[in-house]
């Protein structure tokens, strides 16, 4: 079921629950977002009638007790409503952790695109003179905020569609373009993250939504990938989104007055006629080398050997030709 149809059905249920009287198809069309049309246009009106019939059938198939009737003997057109007594769930006993999870889901639903449309529909009912029961539905005002990237990423994860976005990390001044097959979006320690397969790095990655710069764009066709089985999104974020451990130390030679971004994270060792020798902490050589290569000839790696080799490999990829270590003027470690 498409996202737009899901929202329309949810708003239809809210509308029919919030009124004690039967609403005609015309009143529903004027109230529920997604049914807007010109009733004088035969083609548009026929399209609405087909859409409305499909939605009624869908609600009944889902077990929603949709009633048909008239408000009085003088009404010639039947109307529709949902009796709260028939729709309400019996008492459910939840464990504390289960209740907390339901609360989070409810708050999220009230934010994610449905609250404004539902509120608008109820306001239209009131304006039309229809009595609205304020206790018939849960509160629908948004109570939490999420990042702008939340909705496009969750939609892409549902559709299994690849996305592209710009991402900024604290160690870099400029954002980089990332290509991701999103598996899902989760909240961990008050921050929202998307987890998926990074197609540039051919590895799983998680990204904090607040660090996404600009808009998230989809590319390719839906159902382009299959998420792993038994996927634990929260567990993955918990293992990978914390502070990065940097147990290794590298030495680099930086030209005088250059590479301020490197100097910001380095510990000075000594100054020479060729530049300043600095020490840097790093996690693993490949990503560290990719960062250093961005500073070009202003930075020369002195050691260790694994970082020098990773830098040479990066330079070979950029130049598309074999790149000898002597050409890089590597000093002995």
mmCIF file of C-alpha atoms in Angstrom:
data_model
loop_
_atom_site.group_PDB
_atom_site.id
_atom_site.type_symbol
_atom_site.label_atom_id
_atom_site.label_comp_id
_atom_site.label_asym_id
_atom_site.label_seq_id
_atom_site.Cartn_x
_atom_site.Cartn_y
_atom_site.Cartn_z
ATOM 1 C CA UNK A 1 0.000 0.000 0.000
ATOM 2 C CA UNK A 2 1.368 3.410 -0.950
ATOM 3 C CA UNK A 3 2.195 5.986 1.721
ATOM 4 C CA UNK A 4 -0.416 8.450 0.370
ATOM 5 C CA UNK A 5 -3.175 5.838 0.541
ATOM 6 C CA UNK A 6 -2.139 4.808 4.049
ATOM 7 C CA UNK A 7 -2.360 8.422 5.215
ATOM 8 C CA UNK A 8 -5.753 8.828 3.513
ATOM 9 C CA UNK A 9 -7.146 5.715 5.232
ATOM 10 C CA UNK A 10 -5.823 6.811 8.636
ATOM 11 C CA UNK A 11 -7.389 10.237 8.232
ATOM 12 C CA UNK A 12 -10.652 8.663 7.097
ATOM 13 C CA UNK A 13 -10.748 6.539 10.262
ATOM 14 C CA UNK A 14 -9.995 9.599 12.415
ATOM 15 C CA UNK A 15 -12.730 11.569 10.682
ATOM 16 C CA UNK A 16 -15.381 8.854 11.093
ATOM 17 C CA UNK A 17 -14.414 8.177 14.698
ATOM 18 C CA UNK A 18 -14.526 11.833 15.671
ATOM 19 C CA UNK A 19 -18.171 12.377 14.716
ATOM 20 C CA UNK A 20 -21.306 10.873 16.252
ATOM 21 C CA UNK A 21 -23.411 11.432 13.129
ATOM 22 C CA UNK A 22 -23.273 9.761 9.733
ATOM 23 C CA UNK A 23 -21.203 11.628 7.142
ATOM 24 C CA UNK A 24 -22.139 11.492 3.483
ATOM 25 C CA UNK A 25 -19.600 10.809 0.758
ATOM 26 C CA UNK A 26 -19.722 14.491 -0.205
ATOM 27 C CA UNK A 27 -18.923 15.566 3.371
ATOM 28 C CA UNK A 28 -16.069 13.072 3.539
ATOM 29 C CA UNK A 29 -14.671 14.315 0.237
ATOM 30 C CA UNK A 30 -14.696 17.885 1.539
ATOM 31 C CA UNK A 31 -13.053 16.881 4.816
ATOM 32 C CA UNK A 32 -10.520 14.092 4.386
ATOM 33 C CA UNK A 33 -7.180 14.976 2.741
ATOM 34 C CA UNK A 34 -6.657 12.870 -0.375
ATOM 35 C CA UNK A 35 -10.255 13.014 -1.605
ATOM 36 C CA UNK A 36 -10.145 16.563 -2.983
ATOM 37 C CA UNK A 37 -11.911 16.882 -6.341
ATOM 38 C CA UNK A 38 -14.349 19.023 -8.294
ATOM 39 C CA UNK A 39 -17.807 17.404 -7.805
ATOM 40 C CA UNK A 40 -19.033 19.178 -10.949
ATOM 41 C CA UNK A 41 -16.404 17.424 -13.041
ATOM 42 C CA UNK A 42 -17.839 14.026 -14.004
ATOM 43 C CA UNK A 43 -14.463 12.364 -14.503
ATOM 44 C CA UNK A 44 -13.055 13.647 -11.215
ATOM 45 C CA UNK A 45 -16.214 12.675 -9.328
ATOM 46 C CA UNK A 46 -16.174 9.155 -10.823
ATOM 47 C CA UNK A 47 -12.509 8.810 -9.845
ATOM 48 C CA UNK A 48 -13.389 9.839 -6.278
ATOM 49 C CA UNK A 49 -16.245 7.328 -6.114
ATOM 50 C CA UNK A 50 -13.940 4.487 -7.220
ATOM 51 C CA UNK A 51 -11.262 5.541 -4.729
ATOM 52 C CA UNK A 52 -13.783 5.796 -1.900
ATOM 53 C CA UNK A 53 -15.273 2.368 -2.668
ATOM 54 C CA UNK A 54 -11.800 0.791 -2.628
ATOM 55 C CA UNK A 55 -11.002 2.464 0.682
ATOM 56 C CA UNK A 56 -14.261 1.313 2.299
ATOM 57 C CA UNK A 57 -13.543 -2.237 1.192
ATOM 58 C CA UNK A 58 -9.994 -1.971 2.549
ATOM 59 C CA UNK A 59 -11.190 -0.753 5.960
ATOM 60 C CA UNK A 60 -13.745 -3.540 6.245
ATOM 61 C CA UNK A 61 -11.108 -6.096 5.225
ATOM 62 C CA UNK A 62 -8.927 -4.762 8.061
ATOM 63 C CA UNK A 63 -11.748 -5.294 10.526
ATOM 64 C CA UNK A 64 -12.780 -1.656 10.931
ATOM 65 C CA UNK A 65 -16.526 -1.590 11.840
ATOM 66 C CA UNK A 66 -17.704 0.863 9.174
ATOM 67 C CA UNK A 67 -21.413 1.600 9.635
ATOM 68 C CA UNK A 68 -23.817 2.854 6.979
ATOM 69 C CA UNK A 69 -26.951 4.782 7.833
ATOM 70 C CA UNK A 70 -28.738 8.131 7.841
ATOM 71 C CA UNK A 71 -28.917 10.849 10.448
ATOM 72 C CA UNK A 72 -32.696 11.207 10.072
ATOM 73 C CA UNK A 73 -35.615 9.889 8.038
ATOM 74 C CA UNK A 74 -35.390 12.981 5.844
ATOM 75 C CA UNK A 75 -31.903 12.158 4.562
ATOM 76 C CA UNK A 76 -31.937 10.544 1.134
ATOM 77 C CA UNK A 77 -28.211 9.849 0.894
ATOM 78 C CA UNK A 78 -26.600 7.291 3.193
ATOM 79 C CA UNK A 79 -23.699 8.279 5.387
ATOM 80 C CA UNK A 80 -20.854 6.530 7.176
ATOM 81 C CA UNK A 81 -19.373 6.440 10.656
ATOM 82 C CA UNK A 82 -17.306 4.232 12.957
ATOM 83 C CA UNK A 83 -18.826 3.529 16.342
ATOM 84 C CA UNK A 84 -16.156 3.967 18.987
ATOM 85 C CA UNK A 85 -17.759 1.243 21.143
ATOM 86 C CA UNK A 86 -17.190 -1.318 18.379
ATOM 87 C CA UNK A 87 -13.761 -0.051 17.342
ATOM 88 C CA UNK A 88 -12.212 0.282 20.787
ATOM 89 C CA UNK A 89 -9.813 -2.420 21.914
ATOM 90 C CA UNK A 90 -10.409 -4.411 25.077
ATOM 91 C CA UNK A 91 -8.186 -3.702 28.052
ATOM 92 C CA UNK A 92 -4.591 -4.685 27.270
ATOM 93 C CA UNK A 93 -2.050 -5.291 29.994
ATOM 94 C CA UNK A 94 1.443 -4.247 28.907
ATOM 95 C CA UNK A 95 4.764 -4.693 30.588
ATOM 96 C CA UNK A 96 6.608 -1.410 31.352
ATOM 97 C CA UNK A 97 9.021 -1.827 28.426
ATOM 98 C CA UNK A 98 6.162 -2.677 26.053
ATOM 99 C CA UNK A 99 4.202 0.386 27.169
ATOM 100 C CA UNK A 100 7.262 2.570 26.633
ATOM 101 C CA UNK A 101 7.700 1.228 23.101
ATOM 102 C CA UNK A 102 4.044 1.892 22.270
ATOM 103 C CA UNK A 103 4.372 5.429 23.634
ATOM 104 C CA UNK A 104 7.390 6.158 21.457
ATOM 105 C CA UNK A 105 5.615 4.770 18.381
ATOM 106 C CA UNK A 106 2.529 6.881 19.063
ATOM 107 C CA UNK A 107 4.556 10.056 19.482
ATOM 108 C CA UNK A 108 6.455 9.322 16.295
ATOM 109 C CA UNK A 109 3.270 8.669 14.332
ATOM 110 C CA UNK A 110 1.781 11.937 15.546
ATOM 111 C CA UNK A 111 4.746 13.766 14.101
ATOM 112 C CA UNK A 112 5.492 11.996 10.859
ATOM 113 C CA UNK A 113 3.327 13.762 8.320
ATOM 114 C CA UNK A 114 -0.117 12.734 9.594
ATOM 115 C CA UNK A 115 -0.785 15.203 12.388
ATOM 116 C CA UNK A 116 -1.270 18.306 10.250
ATOM 117 C CA UNK A 117 -3.610 16.550 7.798
ATOM 118 C CA UNK A 118 -5.677 14.972 10.562
ATOM 119 C CA UNK A 119 -6.008 18.242 12.460
ATOM 120 C CA UNK A 120 -7.059 20.002 9.255
ATOM 121 C CA UNK A 121 -9.764 17.413 8.627
ATOM 122 C CA UNK A 122 -11.266 17.773 12.108
ATOM 123 C CA UNK A 123 -11.236 21.554 11.793
ATOM 124 C CA UNK A 124 -13.186 21.246 8.529
ATOM 125 C CA UNK A 125 -15.779 19.117 10.269
ATOM 126 C CA UNK A 126 -16.213 21.698 13.023
ATOM 127 C CA UNK A 127 -16.465 24.503 10.460
ATOM 128 C CA UNK A 128 -19.187 22.583 8.654
ATOM 129 C CA UNK A 129 -21.268 22.328 11.795
ATOM 130 C CA UNK A 130 -20.486 18.691 12.495
ATOM 131 C CA UNK A 131 -20.072 17.874 16.173
ATOM 132 C CA UNK A 132 -16.629 16.420 16.825
ATOM 133 C CA UNK A 133 -15.898 14.208 19.816
ATOM 134 C CA UNK A 134 -12.543 15.404 21.206
ATOM 135 C CA UNK A 135 -12.056 12.124 23.100
ATOM 136 C CA UNK A 136 -12.725 9.767 20.200
ATOM 137 C CA UNK A 137 -9.116 9.653 19.032
ATOM 138 C CA UNK A 138 -5.694 9.950 20.570
ATOM 139 C CA UNK A 139 -4.035 13.353 20.593
ATOM 140 C CA UNK A 140 -2.843 14.234 17.126
ATOM 141 C CA UNK A 141 -0.675 17.249 17.750
ATOM 142 C CA UNK A 142 3.024 16.651 17.057
ATOM 143 C CA UNK A 143 4.946 16.303 20.288
ATOM 144 C CA UNK A 144 8.467 15.475 19.081
ATOM 145 C CA UNK A 145 10.681 16.770 16.324
ATOM 146 C CA UNK A 146 12.809 14.804 13.905
ATOM 147 C CA UNK A 147 15.369 15.861 11.332
ATOM 148 C CA UNK A 148 14.245 16.841 7.795
ATOM 149 C CA UNK A 149 15.934 13.724 6.425
ATOM 150 C CA UNK A 150 13.669 11.462 8.518
ATOM 151 C CA UNK A 151 10.701 11.163 6.169
ATOM 152 C CA UNK A 152 12.592 10.653 2.861
ATOM 153 C CA UNK A 153 14.868 8.070 4.498
ATOM 154 C CA UNK A 154 12.047 6.096 6.108
ATOM 155 C CA UNK A 155 10.133 6.175 2.813
ATOM 156 C CA UNK A 156 13.210 4.953 0.931
ATOM 157 C CA UNK A 157 13.751 2.169 3.481
ATOM 158 C CA UNK A 158 10.153 1.009 3.042
ATOM 159 C CA UNK A 159 10.446 1.115 -0.747
ATOM 160 C CA UNK A 160 13.958 -0.392 -0.653
ATOM 161 C CA UNK A 161 15.220 2.383 -2.857
ATOM 162 C CA UNK A 162 18.804 3.674 -2.855
ATOM 163 C CA UNK A 163 19.418 7.244 -1.693
ATOM 164 C CA UNK A 164 22.112 9.867 -2.164
ATOM 165 C CA UNK A 165 22.918 12.674 0.267
ATOM 166 C CA UNK A 166 25.722 14.926 1.477
ATOM 167 C CA UNK A 167 27.136 14.103 4.894
ATOM 168 C CA UNK A 168 29.409 16.089 7.186
ATOM 169 C CA UNK A 169 31.531 14.526 9.923
ATOM 170 C CA UNK A 170 33.270 16.511 12.694
ATOM 171 C CA UNK A 171 36.759 15.784 11.338
ATOM 172 C CA UNK A 172 36.036 17.197 7.864
ATOM 173 C CA UNK A 173 35.273 20.779 6.915
ATOM 174 C CA UNK A 174 33.316 19.850 3.781
ATOM 175 C CA UNK A 175 30.490 17.326 3.397
ATOM 176 C CA UNK A 176 30.974 14.265 1.222
ATOM 177 C CA UNK A 177 28.431 12.614 -1.070
ATOM 178 C CA UNK A 178 27.228 9.222 0.177
ATOM 179 C CA UNK A 179 25.252 6.515 -1.605
ATOM 180 C CA UNK A 180 23.230 4.259 0.692
ATOM 181 C CA UNK A 181 20.791 1.374 0.517
ATOM 182 C CA UNK A 182 18.815 2.231 3.691
ATOM 183 C CA UNK A 183 17.660 -0.649 5.892
ATOM 184 C CA UNK A 184 15.904 1.473 8.493
ATOM 185 C CA UNK A 185 15.899 4.549 10.735
ATOM 186 C CA UNK A 186 16.222 4.282 14.518
ATOM 187 C CA UNK A 187 16.606 6.546 17.529
ATOM 188 C CA UNK A 188 19.559 5.899 19.846
ATOM 189 C CA UNK A 189 20.438 8.057 22.850
ATOM 190 C CA UNK A 190 18.181 10.857 21.633
ATOM 191 C CA UNK A 191 19.657 10.963 18.105
ATOM 192 C CA UNK A 192 18.216 9.601 14.869
ATOM 193 C CA UNK A 193 20.335 7.353 12.657
ATOM 194 C CA UNK A 194 19.879 5.623 9.314
ATOM 195 C CA UNK A 195 21.519 2.228 8.886
ATOM 196 C CA UNK A 196 22.217 0.641 5.529
ATOM 197 C CA UNK A 197 24.712 -0.588 2.967
ATOM 198 C CA UNK A 198 27.151 2.072 1.766
ATOM 199 C CA UNK A 199 27.647 1.218 -1.910
ATOM 200 C CA UNK A 200 30.780 3.375 -2.218
ATOM 201 C CA UNK A 201 32.546 1.536 0.596
ATOM 202 C CA UNK A 202 30.784 -1.797 0.050
ATOM 203 C CA UNK A 203 30.103 -2.110 3.769
ATOM 204 C CA UNK A 204 27.358 -1.456 6.339
ATOM 205 C CA UNK A 205 27.325 2.067 7.730
ATOM 206 C CA UNK A 206 25.162 4.232 10.001
ATOM 207 C CA UNK A 207 24.705 7.983 9.631
ATOM 208 C CA UNK A 208 23.338 10.524 12.084
ATOM 209 C CA UNK A 209 20.448 12.377 10.462
ATOM 210 C CA UNK A 210 21.447 15.732 11.974
ATOM 211 C CA UNK A 211 24.715 15.605 10.003
ATOM 212 C CA UNK A 212 23.012 15.202 6.632
ATOM 213 C CA UNK A 213 23.405 18.409 4.629
ATOM 214 C CA UNK A 214 20.657 19.444 2.221
ATOM 215 C CA UNK A 215 18.014 17.100 0.843
ATOM 216 C CA UNK A 216 17.960 13.329 0.533
ATOM 217 C CA UNK A 217 17.327 12.116 -3.024
ATOM 218 C CA UNK A 218 16.295 8.689 -4.218
ATOM 219 C CA UNK A 219 17.812 7.072 -7.264
ATOM 220 C CA UNK A 220 17.054 3.909 -9.181
ATOM 221 C CA UNK A 221 13.975 1.733 -8.856
ATOM 222 C CA UNK A 222 12.121 0.432 -5.774
ATOM 223 C CA UNK A 223 12.930 -3.066 -4.454
ATOM 224 C CA UNK A 224 16.530 -2.575 -5.553
ATOM 225 C CA UNK A 225 17.998 -4.421 -2.549
ATOM 226 C CA UNK A 226 17.158 -6.830 0.243
ATOM 227 C CA UNK A 227 18.054 -5.975 3.871
ATOM 228 C CA UNK A 228 19.907 -8.657 5.843
ATOM 229 C CA UNK A 229 17.869 -11.158 7.830
ATOM 230 C CA UNK A 230 17.629 -10.852 11.626
ATOM 231 C CA UNK A 231 18.736 -7.230 11.377
ATOM 232 C CA UNK A 232 19.338 -5.440 14.707
ATOM 233 C CA UNK A 233 19.423 -1.747 13.817
ATOM 234 C CA UNK A 234 19.690 -0.499 17.398
ATOM 235 C CA UNK A 235 22.500 -2.933 18.125
ATOM 236 C CA UNK A 236 24.418 -1.849 15.050
ATOM 237 C CA UNK A 237 24.089 1.839 15.897
ATOM 238 C CA UNK A 238 25.093 1.185 19.489
ATOM 239 C CA UNK A 239 28.268 -0.556 18.347
ATOM 240 C CA UNK A 240 29.227 1.971 15.690
ATOM 241 C CA UNK A 241 27.805 5.397 16.525
ATOM 242 C CA UNK A 242 29.767 6.077 19.692
ATOM 243 C CA UNK A 243 33.134 7.815 19.879
ATOM 244 C CA UNK A 244 35.602 6.207 17.477
ATOM 245 C CA UNK A 245 38.525 4.554 19.218
ATOM 246 C CA UNK A 246 41.865 5.706 17.784
ATOM 247 C CA UNK A 247 44.475 3.424 19.326
ATOM 248 C CA UNK A 248 47.157 3.950 16.644
ATOM 249 C CA UNK A 249 49.655 6.784 16.188
ATOM 250 C CA UNK A 250 51.096 8.143 12.931
ATOM 251 C CA UNK A 251 53.773 10.724 12.245
ATOM 252 C CA UNK A 252 53.435 13.210 9.404
ATOM 253 C CA UNK A 253 55.510 16.056 8.016
ATOM 254 C CA UNK A 254 53.458 19.181 7.318
ATOM 255 C CA UNK A 255 54.762 22.118 5.284
ATOM 256 C CA UNK A 256 55.113 25.406 7.198
ATOM 257 C CA UNK A 257 51.831 27.260 7.526
ATOM 258 C CA UNK A 258 49.831 24.631 5.603
ATOM 259 C CA UNK A 259 47.196 21.930 6.341
ATOM 260 C CA UNK A 260 45.450 23.696 9.207
ATOM 261 C CA UNK A 261 42.860 20.901 9.332
ATOM 262 C CA UNK A 262 45.587 18.371 10.140
ATOM 263 C CA UNK A 263 47.237 20.602 12.714
ATOM 264 C CA UNK A 264 43.935 21.006 14.551
ATOM 265 C CA UNK A 265 43.910 17.304 15.534
ATOM 266 C CA UNK A 266 47.679 16.768 15.879
ATOM 267 C CA UNK A 267 50.265 16.884 18.624
ATOM 268 C CA UNK A 268 53.421 18.838 17.604
ATOM 269 C CA UNK A 269 56.669 16.882 17.881
ATOM 270 C CA UNK A 270 59.356 19.090 16.362
ATOM 271 C CA UNK A 271 59.961 21.768 13.724
ATOM 272 C CA UNK A 272 62.460 21.280 10.883
ATOM 273 C CA UNK A 273 63.551 23.261 7.851
ATOM 274 C CA UNK A 274 61.176 21.143 5.736
ATOM 275 C CA UNK A 275 58.157 21.614 7.983
ATOM 276 C CA UNK A 276 56.610 20.460 11.236
ATOM 277 C CA UNK A 277 56.575 16.859 12.414
ATOM 278 C CA UNK A 278 53.212 16.030 13.997
ATOM 279 C CA UNK A 279 51.662 13.003 15.670
ATOM 280 C CA UNK A 280 48.092 11.955 14.889
ATOM 281 C CA UNK A 281 45.849 9.273 16.389
ATOM 282 C CA UNK A 282 43.894 7.092 13.946
ATOM 283 C CA UNK A 283 41.528 4.108 13.975
ATOM 284 C CA UNK A 284 42.360 2.232 10.774
ATOM 285 C CA UNK A 285 44.755 3.074 7.933
ATOM 286 C CA UNK A 286 42.456 3.233 4.889
ATOM 287 C CA UNK A 287 40.041 5.949 6.039
ATOM 288 C CA UNK A 288 42.914 7.797 7.705
ATOM 289 C CA UNK A 289 44.912 7.737 4.446
ATOM 290 C CA UNK A 290 41.880 8.962 2.486
ATOM 291 C CA UNK A 291 41.669 11.965 4.799
ATOM 292 C CA UNK A 292 45.406 12.756 4.546
ATOM 293 C CA UNK A 293 45.466 12.501 0.744
ATOM 294 C CA UNK A 294 42.961 15.349 0.621
ATOM 295 C CA UNK A 295 45.740 17.704 1.739
ATOM 296 C CA UNK A 296 47.934 16.801 -1.243
ATOM 297 C CA UNK A 297 51.624 17.622 -1.144
ATOM 298 C CA UNK A 298 51.269 19.649 2.053
ATOM 299 C CA UNK A 299 51.400 16.437 4.116
ATOM 300 C CA UNK A 300 53.913 13.565 3.899
ATOM 301 C CA UNK A 301 53.490 10.431 5.982
ATOM 302 C CA UNK A 302 56.580 9.407 7.928
ATOM 303 C CA UNK A 303 55.104 6.295 9.484
ATOM 304 C CA UNK A 304 53.886 3.718 10.229
ATOM 305 C CA UNK A 305 54.263 1.611 7.139
ATOM 306 C CA UNK A 306 50.574 0.586 6.971
ATOM 307 C CA UNK A 307 49.536 4.226 6.618
ATOM 308 C CA UNK A 308 52.215 4.968 4.009
ATOM 309 C CA UNK A 309 51.073 1.993 1.937
ATOM 310 C CA UNK A 310 47.438 3.061 2.239
ATOM 311 C CA UNK A 311 48.355 6.579 1.051
ATOM 312 C CA UNK A 312 50.286 5.186 -1.932
ATOM 313 C CA UNK A 313 47.298 2.983 -2.833
ATOM 314 C CA UNK A 314 45.002 6.016 -2.705
ATOM 315 C CA UNK A 315 47.319 8.032 -4.937
ATOM 316 C CA UNK A 316 47.490 5.158 -7.430
ATOM 317 C CA UNK A 317 43.694 5.059 -7.580
ATOM 318 C CA UNK A 318 43.565 8.793 -8.218
ATOM 319 C CA UNK A 319 46.334 8.778 -10.845
ATOM 320 C CA UNK A 320 45.213 5.453 -12.362
ATOM 321 C CA UNK A 321 48.908 4.513 -12.733
ATOM 322 C CA UNK A 322 51.395 2.683 -10.511
ATOM 323 C CA UNK A 323 52.773 5.095 -7.946
ATOM 324 C CA UNK A 324 56.117 4.200 -6.387
ATOM 325 C CA UNK A 325 56.814 4.900 -2.745
ATOM 326 C CA UNK A 326 60.039 6.702 -3.697
ATOM 327 C CA UNK A 327 58.044 9.209 -5.719
ATOM 328 C CA UNK A 328 56.126 9.984 -2.547
ATOM 329 C CA UNK A 329 59.436 10.744 -0.782
ATOM 330 C CA UNK A 330 58.625 8.523 2.141
ATOM 331 C CA UNK A 331 61.028 8.774 5.030
ATOM 332 C CA UNK A 332 62.022 5.665 6.985
ATOM 333 C CA UNK A 333 59.572 4.950 9.799
#
